[in-house]
Structures are given as C-alpha cells and as structure tokens.
C-alpha cells in the first residue's frame, strides 16, 4: 500500500489548491458530524496514474445530501439534489463535485438497474466495475490521504490490467463490457485473461440492457480521445456486432476518425460526426433499426439521416460537369455535420471537391437584389418575383454575375 503522505503529495500535485482546500474542509465537516468521507472512483485511479482528473466524486458513510447542504452554505456553492439516489452535485467556483451516500447494491435480474440501500464504503466499493475504479482515499483529518484498496487496484494499475471484481460482474451489468473496452483502450491496458474470458462469454448478456444505457456508453466512447481504438477492439471481440452486425470498427473507420478530428479542431468532433462515420456504410434498414434501438435524440437522428441522404446523391455529385448551382440544389438544407461526414467518408475526388465548394463558398452566397427591389424595377407582384430571384441566385452561384449592376442587367420586368 502507498504511504499516506505519498497520496497527500499526489493530491496536492494533481488537484488545484482551492479544490484541495474544499475537500479538506469537507473532510473536517464530515468528521465533526461523526461521518467518514472519501474520494472515490476515477479520480483516485488517475491520481495514482499521476494524471489530472477534475471529476471529483466523494462518498460519505452518512447523509450525503445533508453534508452537501452544509458544504454549499459554508462555501457558497450551488447545489443540485437527487433525493431518490441520495446524491448531490455541488457547483462551486466552476468546479463540479459529486457527493453520494455510501451504498449497497443488488441486482434483481441481470441488466436491471440495481436496488440500492445505504451501506459502508466497503459495500460501495464492491459494487464497482473494475479494481482500478474500486479504490478510495480517506479525507477525514485522522486518515487524510490514506488509500483504501480492497481489491488490489493499485497492483492492477502497476500491471496495466483491467480486472473485474467478481465472476458475475458482466452478468449483473453488462454495460461493464463496453466500459472495460473503453478503459483498456484509453489507458493502453489489457483485459486480465479471466476478465477477458468472462467478458467474451457474457457478450450475449448485452441483450438485457436497454438501448438508453447502451447509448450512454457509446456516447462515453465517442468522447474518448481515440474512440476508433475502442470500436476496433469491440469489433474484434464481437461486441460491436451485438449493436448492429453490419457495423465495422476496422482500418477504414480509423482512417476517417483522424480527419474528423482535424475538421473539428481545436475541440473534439461532435458525437454526431463520429456516429455518421461509424454508420456510413449501413443500409437504411440497419440505420433505422439502430436509431430506434439507441433512441437517438432528434438532432443526432437528423445527422445520420442527412448523411445518408447526401450519400444517396454522391454519384450525381461525382459528375465533373455539373454546375455549382446544381451542387447547391443537391446539398441545400443538409446539416454541416452530415456534409462534413460525406466529405470525409467519400472516396470520390470530384464529389469531395463539390462538397468542399458547397461548404466553403456556395452556402454563403446570397443574391443582392430583393423582391422589393424587383417590384421597384417594375416586376409585378406574384410568382414571377420568385422565378427571377431564383434565376439571379443560380447565375450568381455559377459565377455568371458578380455585382448589383450584373443582377439588374438580368432582370427583365416585362
Ligand atoms: P471516467 O474517467 O471515464 O469519467 P470514471 O471512473 O469517473 O471514469 P464514471 O462513469 O464517472 O467513471 O463512474 C464513476 C465510478 O462509478 C467509476 O469509477 C466506477 O467505479 C463506478 N461505476 C460507473 N458505472 C459503473 C457500472 N456500470 N458498474 C459498476 N461501477 C460503475
């Protein structure tokens, strides 16, 4: 076990001073109430890996909501309470700190959400997914900085292993299958052999999980730095096929995710762009099935459908003889993400050129003359106005006219 002063130093090194002061204050407050407070989960794992993680999860052996209320009063933080789960979130100086009462979970049936009861820290750690996530650090003044590691998480960090806590772990909750692959690829670890064996054995259990929960896991994956690594691994193990047999996490996908990042830099690519690439080669039936299984929200659904709509027109776009105005009319109304997805996914150079032309230039073009201008020029009110405006717009898209005078020259009021 690491020496307590060791972890105190890591905390000081990896967390900002005001956050350290906050958790120390929280530890003293809990202590004064006769409760024990701990830092838990991902932040402990990352402190031991010498990485900064500012998602602070605290667990108290006691009443999390009461403690959070007192803390937010003392520190003037904004608090959000979830009575049902006995948890609270404190937003304080731009930090977000989650506080939960230690709990014990049991599963009525595989894949169901667990039944939750108050419990000890030890109960709370034993419900967790992997050993490296099942560690805690004491925050009470008496044991501040002390690592609590009942399952050998620190050893597994050293051995770079993703290791379950018990043999039924993936049966109780098979979202842990996706989580395991995510941690393995993010940290460049390996699934410990027995964990890998049971993970493979329990892949059919993914059928017990609701589409909403799987969607959450997929979103987490798409928020990783290199989601394609997780998707490749999921493909290799047959986990991706469980989502949709036609999905592929192969080299093609890896080649497309890198330009997606470049197109989105400096921020991460939005989930919609990644998902549009992942589902690019599905047919409409497969795509619709996936959209409804994952219950994708409207905006994401539109991105995937727009992407497919553009893909259906890709051969028309690959014709080098079509005019810019025709490109415009093929692509107008589609979202930027779906246009970008096609730009990245298509292997047809002329189609790509046309998509680029639309994204960089055509979609920003507007005619100068308005309907009012036309009426002032003597065009009678009615459908002819729209006709002329369309003609002017196409002429402008095709570069045949450039100035207001050019436009006026094209208007024949009669
Ligand atoms: P990340 O670095 O991806 O945020 P995290 O470890 O903070 O990882 P969260 O999803 O925020 O992950 O979950 C917090 C903690 O809750 C995890 O560290 C893990 O101990 C536990 N946990 C989350 N989901 C599960 C699950 N399905 N089964 C068991 N434990 C879980």
Tab-separated table of N, CA, C and O in Angstrom, residues 163-254:
chain	number	residue	atom	x	y	z
A	163	UNK	N	-9.449	-5.487	-14.547
A	163	UNK	CA	-9.756	-6.704	-13.803
A	163	UNK	C	-11.115	-6.559	-13.131
A	163	UNK	O	-11.339	-5.596	-12.412
A	164	UNK	N	-12.017	-7.504	-13.365
A	164	UNK	CA	-13.334	-7.404	-12.691
A	164	UNK	C	-13.208	-7.638	-11.187
A	164	UNK	O	-12.167	-8.072	-10.700
A	165	UNK	N	-14.294	-7.362	-10.463
A	165	UNK	CA	-14.258	-7.602	-9.016
A	165	UNK	C	-14.769	-8.987	-8.681
A	165	UNK	O	-14.387	-9.570	-7.675
A	166	UNK	N	-15.687	-9.508	-9.494
A	166	UNK	CA	-16.217	-10.846	-9.209
A	166	UNK	C	-16.738	-11.470	-10.503
A	166	UNK	O	-17.025	-10.758	-11.478
A	167	UNK	N	-16.895	-12.775	-10.476
A	167	UNK	CA	-17.212	-13.538	-11.685
A	167	UNK	C	-18.541	-13.174	-12.340
A	167	UNK	O	-18.717	-13.400	-13.521
A	168	UNK	N	-19.479	-12.634	-11.529
A	168	UNK	CA	-20.807	-12.342	-12.110
A	168	UNK	C	-20.917	-10.889	-12.592
A	168	UNK	O	-22.001	-10.434	-12.965
A	169	UNK	N	-19.783	-10.194	-12.583
A	169	UNK	CA	-19.841	-8.750	-12.825
A	169	UNK	C	-20.528	-8.385	-14.147
A	169	UNK	O	-21.408	-7.522	-14.185
A	170	UNK	N	-20.146	-9.059	-15.241
A	170	UNK	CA	-20.719	-8.701	-16.548
A	170	UNK	C	-22.156	-9.201	-16.694
A	170	UNK	O	-22.896	-8.737	-17.554
A	171	UNK	N	-22.515	-10.169	-15.861
A	171	UNK	CA	-23.903	-10.662	-15.907
A	171	UNK	C	-24.807	-9.656	-15.188
A	171	UNK	O	-25.852	-9.274	-15.692
A	172	UNK	N	-24.356	-9.213	-14.002
A	172	UNK	CA	-25.140	-8.220	-13.253
A	172	UNK	C	-25.394	-6.993	-14.117
A	172	UNK	O	-26.492	-6.455	-14.149
A	173	UNK	N	-24.335	-6.534	-14.781
A	173	UNK	CA	-24.453	-5.283	-15.529
A	173	UNK	C	-23.496	-5.349	-16.716
A	173	UNK	O	-22.301	-5.086	-16.584
A	174	UNK	N	-24.036	-5.718	-17.874
A	174	UNK	CA	-23.116	-5.918	-18.995
A	174	UNK	C	-22.740	-4.620	-19.701
A	174	UNK	O	-21.964	-4.644	-20.646
A	175	UNK	N	-23.227	-3.456	-19.216
A	175	UNK	CA	-22.635	-2.206	-19.753
A	175	UNK	C	-21.144	-2.190	-19.389
A	175	UNK	O	-20.355	-1.504	-20.010
A	176	UNK	N	-20.775	-2.976	-18.377
A	176	UNK	CA	-19.356	-3.048	-17.979
A	176	UNK	C	-18.492	-3.627	-19.095
A	176	UNK	O	-17.275	-3.429	-19.100
A	177	UNK	N	-19.108	-4.356	-20.017
A	177	UNK	CA	-18.346	-4.869	-21.170
A	177	UNK	C	-17.817	-3.683	-21.968
A	177	UNK	O	-16.620	-3.576	-22.259
A	178	UNK	N	-18.711	-2.767	-22.312
A	178	UNK	CA	-18.289	-1.571	-23.055
A	178	UNK	C	-17.322	-0.734	-22.222
A	178	UNK	O	-16.336	-0.199	-22.714
A	179	UNK	N	-17.620	-0.605	-20.921
A	179	UNK	CA	-16.750	0.192	-20.050
A	179	UNK	C	-15.343	-0.397	-20.004
A	179	UNK	O	-14.347	0.315	-20.046
A	180	UNK	N	-15.268	-1.730	-19.918
A	180	UNK	CA	-13.964	-2.400	-19.850
A	180	UNK	C	-13.136	-2.102	-21.091
A	180	UNK	O	-11.940	-1.795	-21.004
A	181	UNK	N	-13.776	-2.172	-22.259
A	181	UNK	CA	-13.049	-1.898	-23.505
A	181	UNK	C	-12.599	-0.436	-23.545
A	181	UNK	O	-11.508	-0.115	-24.020
A	182	UNK	N	-13.450	0.428	-23.022
A	182	UNK	CA	-13.124	1.861	-23.029
A	182	UNK	C	-11.885	2.143	-22.167
A	182	UNK	O	-10.958	2.819	-22.598
A	183	UNK	N	-11.872	1.578	-20.957
A	183	UNK	CA	-10.701	1.816	-20.092
A	183	UNK	C	-9.455	1.144	-20.670
A	183	UNK	O	-8.362	1.710	-20.639
A	184	UNK	N	-9.644	-0.074	-21.182
A	184	UNK	CA	-8.487	-0.798	-21.736
A	184	UNK	C	-7.807	0.041	-22.814
A	184	UNK	O	-6.583	0.202	-22.834
A	185	UNK	N	-8.606	0.582	-23.724
A	185	UNK	CA	-8.036	1.316	-24.851
A	185	UNK	C	-7.578	2.706	-24.437
A	185	UNK	O	-6.553	3.186	-24.900
A	186	UNK	N	-8.326	3.346	-23.540
A	186	UNK	CA	-7.906	4.688	-23.120
A	186	UNK	C	-6.553	4.652	-22.414
A	186	UNK	O	-5.677	5.452	-22.671
A	187	UNK	N	-6.432	3.667	-21.512
A	187	UNK	CA	-5.228	3.643	-20.678
A	187	UNK	C	-4.106	2.830	-21.302
A	187	UNK	O	-3.009	2.765	-20.760
A	188	UNK	N	-4.415	2.179	-22.429
A	188	UNK	CA	-3.450	1.279	-23.040
A	188	UNK	C	-3.107	0.138	-22.076
A	188	UNK	O	-1.941	-0.204	-21.868
A	189	UNK	N	-4.146	-0.405	-21.444
A	189	UNK	CA	-4.027	-1.540	-20.538
A	189	UNK	C	-4.452	-2.793	-21.301
A	189	UNK	O	-4.759	-2.735	-22.485
A	190	UNK	N	-4.499	-3.918	-20.561
A	190	UNK	CA	-5.041	-5.149	-21.147
A	190	UNK	C	-6.131	-5.689	-20.250
A	190	UNK	O	-6.052	-5.526	-19.022
A	191	UNK	N	-7.109	-6.356	-20.862
A	191	UNK	CA	-8.075	-7.056	-20.022
A	191	UNK	C	-7.356	-8.263	-19.442
A	191	UNK	O	-6.717	-9.029	-20.181
A	192	UNK	N	-7.429	-8.415	-18.144
A	192	UNK	CA	-6.796	-9.546	-17.451
A	192	UNK	C	-7.426	-10.830	-18.037
A	192	UNK	O	-8.620	-10.832	-18.380
A	193	UNK	N	-6.649	-11.897	-18.243
A	193	UNK	CA	-7.150	-13.050	-19.004
A	193	UNK	C	-8.513	-13.603	-18.568
A	193	UNK	O	-9.378	-13.866	-19.405
A	194	UNK	N	-8.726	-13.756	-17.250
A	194	UNK	CA	-10.013	-14.309	-16.810
A	194	UNK	C	-11.148	-13.298	-17.059
A	194	UNK	O	-12.269	-13.670	-17.410
A	195	UNK	N	-10.817	-12.015	-16.894
A	195	UNK	CA	-11.809	-10.964	-17.170
A	195	UNK	C	-12.184	-11.014	-18.649
A	195	UNK	O	-13.366	-10.950	-19.011
A	196	UNK	N	-11.177	-11.182	-19.501
A	196	UNK	CA	-11.429	-11.250	-20.945
A	196	UNK	C	-12.296	-12.477	-21.281
A	196	UNK	O	-13.233	-12.396	-22.069
A	197	UNK	N	-11.975	-13.579	-20.642
A	197	UNK	CA	-12.737	-14.809	-20.927
A	197	UNK	C	-14.218	-14.613	-20.570
A	197	UNK	O	-15.109	-14.929	-21.353
A	198	UNK	N	-14.466	-14.053	-19.391
A	198	UNK	CA	-15.866	-13.887	-18.973
A	198	UNK	C	-16.552	-12.773	-19.758
A	198	UNK	O	-17.754	-12.854	-20.033
A	199	UNK	N	-15.777	-11.780	-20.125
A	199	UNK	CA	-16.354	-10.707	-20.950
A	199	UNK	C	-16.889	-11.321	-22.251
A	199	UNK	O	-18.020	-11.073	-22.650
A	200	UNK	N	-16.054	-12.166	-22.871
A	200	UNK	CA	-16.477	-12.784	-24.141
A	200	UNK	C	-17.689	-13.689	-23.903
A	200	UNK	O	-18.646	-13.661	-24.659
A	201	UNK	N	-17.607	-14.459	-22.820
A	201	UNK	CA	-18.708	-15.387	-22.529
A	201	UNK	C	-20.021	-14.635	-22.347
A	201	UNK	O	-21.080	-15.092	-22.755
A	202	UNK	N	-19.934	-13.438	-21.727
A	202	UNK	CA	-21.158	-12.734	-21.337
A	202	UNK	C	-21.651	-11.721	-22.372
A	202	UNK	O	-22.610	-10.989	-22.101
A	203	UNK	N	-21.037	-11.710	-23.545
A	203	UNK	CA	-21.492	-10.758	-24.579
A	203	UNK	C	-23.000	-10.898	-24.858
A	203	UNK	O	-23.701	-9.893	-25.003
A	204	UNK	N	-23.547	-12.137	-24.892
A	204	UNK	CA	-24.998	-12.245	-25.139
A	204	UNK	C	-25.829	-11.494	-24.094
A	204	UNK	O	-26.965	-11.102	-24.360
A	205	UNK	N	-25.241	-11.262	-22.893
A	205	UNK	CA	-25.989	-10.561	-21.840
A	205	UNK	C	-26.277	-9.102	-22.203
A	205	UNK	O	-27.093	-8.450	-21.562
A	206	UNK	N	-25.577	-8.604	-23.226
A	206	UNK	CA	-25.851	-7.218	-23.642
A	206	UNK	C	-27.312	-7.050	-24.072
A	206	UNK	O	-27.847	-5.954	-24.059
A	207	UNK	N	-27.952	-8.192	-24.420
A	207	UNK	CA	-29.379	-8.129	-24.772
A	207	UNK	C	-30.249	-7.704	-23.597
A	207	UNK	O	-31.398	-7.316	-23.781
A	208	UNK	N	-29.720	-7.821	-22.380
A	208	UNK	CA	-30.540	-7.478	-21.208
A	208	UNK	C	-30.531	-5.974	-20.934
A	208	UNK	O	-31.215	-5.505	-20.023
A	209	UNK	N	-29.713	-5.231	-21.677
A	209	UNK	CA	-29.532	-3.808	-21.365
A	209	UNK	C	-30.398	-2.944	-22.284
A	209	UNK	O	-30.475	-3.192	-23.485
A	210	UNK	N	-30.995	-1.913	-21.708
A	210	UNK	CA	-31.845	-1.032	-22.523
A	210	UNK	C	-30.992	-0.236	-23.504
A	210	UNK	O	-29.811	0.035	-23.253
A	211	UNK	N	-31.616	0.144	-24.634
A	211	UNK	CA	-30.918	0.957	-25.635
A	211	UNK	C	-30.411	2.266	-25.051
A	211	UNK	O	-29.337	2.749	-25.414
A	212	UNK	N	-31.149	2.833	-24.106
A	212	UNK	CA	-30.724	4.098	-23.485
A	212	UNK	C	-29.385	3.954	-22.775
A	212	UNK	O	-28.527	4.828	-22.857
A	213	UNK	N	-29.239	2.844	-22.070
A	213	UNK	CA	-27.973	2.663	-21.323
A	213	UNK	C	-26.815	2.390	-22.279
A	213	UNK	O	-25.707	2.850	-22.057
A	214	UNK	N	-27.109	1.646	-23.351
A	214	UNK	CA	-26.037	1.402	-24.330
A	214	UNK	C	-25.663	2.723	-25.003
A	214	UNK	O	-24.499	3.023	-25.238
A	215	UNK	N	-26.694	3.545	-25.325
A	215	UNK	CA	-26.399	4.828	-25.956
A	215	UNK	C	-25.465	5.657	-25.069
A	215	UNK	O	-24.515	6.266	-25.541
A	216	UNK	N	-25.715	5.638	-23.757
A	216	UNK	CA	-24.842	6.387	-22.848
A	216	UNK	C	-23.394	5.892	-22.966
A	216	UNK	O	-22.450	6.684	-23.039
A	217	UNK	N	-23.229	4.567	-23.009
A	217	UNK	CA	-21.865	4.019	-23.114
A	217	UNK	C	-21.220	4.412	-24.448
A	217	UNK	O	-20.036	4.737	-24.493
A	218	UNK	N	-22.017	4.391	-25.518
A	218	UNK	CA	-21.473	4.770	-26.837
A	218	UNK	C	-21.071	6.257	-26.813
A	218	UNK	O	-20.017	6.643	-27.331
A	219	UNK	N	-21.900	7.068	-26.176
A	219	UNK	CA	-21.550	8.499	-26.073
A	219	UNK	C	-20.237	8.675	-25.314
A	219	UNK	O	-19.387	9.477	-25.702
A	220	UNK	N	-20.084	7.906	-24.230
A	220	UNK	CA	-18.816	7.995	-23.466
A	220	UNK	C	-17.650	7.612	-24.371
A	220	UNK	O	-16.588	8.245	-24.320
A	221	UNK	N	-17.832	6.584	-25.185
A	221	UNK	CA	-16.750	6.150	-26.076
A	221	UNK	C	-16.429	7.254	-27.084
A	221	UNK	O	-15.268	7.564	-27.348
A	222	UNK	N	-17.465	7.863	-27.623
A	222	UNK	CA	-17.237	8.898	-28.631
A	222	UNK	C	-16.609	10.157	-28.021
A	222	UNK	O	-16.091	11.004	-28.732
A	223	UNK	N	-16.659	10.256	-26.691
A	223	UNK	CA	-15.973	11.371	-26.028
A	223	UNK	C	-14.524	11.069	-25.693
A	223	UNK	O	-13.813	11.915	-25.165
A	224	UNK	N	-14.100	9.847	-25.959
A	224	UNK	CA	-12.694	9.484	-25.706
A	224	UNK	C	-11.800	10.189	-26.723
A	224	UNK	O	-12.267	10.627	-27.781
A	225	UNK	N	-10.507	10.210	-26.414
A	225	UNK	CA	-9.588	10.862	-27.343
A	225	UNK	C	-9.519	10.092	-28.669
A	225	UNK	O	-9.519	10.682	-29.743
A	226	UNK	N	-9.482	8.760	-28.583
A	226	UNK	CA	-9.414	7.937	-29.800
A	226	UNK	C	-10.504	6.868	-29.778
A	226	UNK	O	-10.230	5.685	-29.529
A	227	UNK	N	-11.748	7.248	-30.065
A	227	UNK	CA	-12.845	6.269	-29.980
A	227	UNK	C	-12.642	5.089	-30.919
A	227	UNK	O	-13.111	3.983	-30.635
A	228	UNK	N	-11.932	5.317	-32.024
A	228	UNK	CA	-11.777	4.237	-33.001
A	228	UNK	C	-11.031	3.043	-32.404
A	228	UNK	O	-11.239	1.907	-32.838
A	229	UNK	N	-10.177	3.301	-31.393
A	229	UNK	CA	-9.464	2.177	-30.765
A	229	UNK	C	-10.461	1.282	-30.030
A	229	UNK	O	-10.369	0.055	-30.070
A	230	UNK	N	-11.405	1.907	-29.344
A	230	UNK	CA	-12.407	1.122	-28.596
A	230	UNK	C	-13.305	0.372	-29.587
A	230	UNK	O	-13.636	-0.799	-29.384
A	231	UNK	N	-13.667	1.052	-30.677
A	231	UNK	CA	-14.575	0.428	-31.647
A	231	UNK	C	-13.886	-0.733	-32.368
A	231	UNK	O	-14.510	-1.755	-32.652
A	232	UNK	N	-12.595	-0.578	-32.626
A	232	UNK	CA	-11.855	-1.678	-33.270
A	232	UNK	C	-11.835	-2.901	-32.354
A	232	UNK	O	-12.104	-4.026	-32.765
A	233	UNK	N	-11.544	-2.639	-31.075
A	233	UNK	CA	-11.500	-3.730	-30.100
A	233	UNK	C	-12.887	-4.375	-29.949
A	233	UNK	O	-13.021	-5.596	-29.867
A	234	UNK	N	-13.906	-3.527	-29.953
A	234	UNK	CA	-15.277	-4.044	-29.811
A	234	UNK	C	-15.640	-4.901	-31.032
A	234	UNK	O	-16.338	-5.912	-30.905
A	235	UNK	N	-15.137	-4.514	-32.177
A	235	UNK	CA	-15.375	-5.288	-33.405
A	235	UNK	C	-14.684	-6.641	-33.285
A	235	UNK	O	-15.283	-7.708	-33.485
A	236	UNK	N	-13.419	-6.581	-32.885
A	236	UNK	CA	-12.595	-7.794	-32.771
A	236	UNK	C	-13.244	-8.819	-31.820
A	236	UNK	O	-13.242	-10.014	-32.087
A	237	UNK	N	-13.850	-8.333	-30.743
A	237	UNK	CA	-14.397	-9.255	-29.743
A	237	UNK	C	-15.860	-9.634	-30.011
A	237	UNK	O	-16.433	-10.440	-29.292
A	238	UNK	N	-16.472	-9.018	-31.022
A	238	UNK	CA	-17.882	-9.334	-31.313
A	238	UNK	C	-18.859	-8.496	-30.508
A	238	UNK	O	-20.053	-8.796	-30.475
A	239	UNK	N	-18.369	-7.458	-29.840
A	239	UNK	CA	-19.251	-6.599	-29.044
A	239	UNK	C	-19.973	-5.605	-29.962
A	239	UNK	O	-21.170	-5.342	-29.813
A	240	UNK	N	-19.249	-5.118	-30.959
A	240	UNK	CA	-19.842	-4.138	-31.885
A	240	UNK	C	-20.976	-4.791	-32.686
A	240	UNK	O	-22.016	-4.169	-32.934
A	241	UNK	N	-20.764	-6.048	-33.054
A	241	UNK	CA	-21.775	-6.759	-33.842
A	241	UNK	C	-23.077	-6.891	-33.062
A	241	UNK	O	-24.158	-7.003	-33.632
A	242	UNK	N	-22.963	-6.895	-31.737
A	242	UNK	CA	-24.157	-7.006	-30.897
A	242	UNK	C	-25.013	-5.738	-31.036
A	242	UNK	O	-26.222	-5.761	-30.858
A	243	UNK	N	-24.327	-4.642	-31.338
A	243	UNK	CA	-25.048	-3.381	-31.527
A	243	UNK	C	-25.746	-3.416	-32.892
A	243	UNK	O	-26.915	-3.077	-33.005
A	244	UNK	N	-25.005	-3.823	-33.895
A	244	UNK	CA	-25.553	-3.971	-35.257
A	244	UNK	C	-24.518	-4.789	-36.038
A	244	UNK	O	-23.376	-4.354	-36.187
A	245	UNK	N	-24.931	-5.963	-36.519
A	245	UNK	CA	-23.954	-6.864	-37.145
A	245	UNK	C	-23.185	-6.240	-38.308
A	245	UNK	O	-22.051	-6.627	-38.573
A	246	UNK	N	-23.780	-5.247	-38.989
A	246	UNK	CA	-23.088	-4.682	-40.162
A	246	UNK	C	-22.067	-3.602	-39.785
A	246	UNK	O	-21.340	-3.130	-40.654
A	247	UNK	N	-22.006	-3.208	-38.504
A	247	UNK	CA	-21.036	-2.163	-38.129
A	247	UNK	C	-19.622	-2.718	-38.175
A	247	UNK	O	-19.383	-3.872	-37.798
A	248	UNK	N	-18.691	-1.878	-38.603
A	248	UNK	CA	-17.290	-2.298	-38.665
A	248	UNK	C	-16.435	-1.266	-37.916
A	248	UNK	O	-16.626	-0.059	-38.088
A	249	UNK	N	-15.499	-1.777	-37.132
A	249	UNK	CA	-14.594	-0.858	-36.421
A	249	UNK	C	-13.194	-1.001	-36.987
A	249	UNK	O	-12.218	-0.924	-36.252
A	250	UNK	N	-13.112	-1.221	-38.288
A	250	UNK	CA	-11.823	-1.596	-38.906
A	250	UNK	C	-10.955	-0.385	-39.289
A	250	UNK	O	-11.212	0.732	-38.873
A	251	UNK	N	-9.940	-0.649	-40.117
A	251	UNK	CA	-9.000	0.393	-40.522
A	251	UNK	C	-9.654	1.551	-41.243
A	251	UNK	O	-9.245	2.692	-41.093
A	252	UNK	N	-10.703	1.265	-42.017
A	252	UNK	CA	-11.410	2.343	-42.737
A	252	UNK	C	-11.868	3.399	-41.738
A	252	UNK	O	-11.651	4.599	-41.920
A	253	UNK	N	-12.470	2.908	-40.646
A	253	UNK	CA	-13.012	3.829	-39.652
A	253	UNK	C	-11.888	4.655	-39.021
A	253	UNK	O	-12.010	5.872	-38.862
A	254	UNK	N	-10.788	3.990	-38.687
A	254	UNK	CA	-9.665	4.703	-38.068
A	254	UNK	C	-9.169	5.794	-39.005
A	254	UNK	O	-8.845	6.899	-38.579
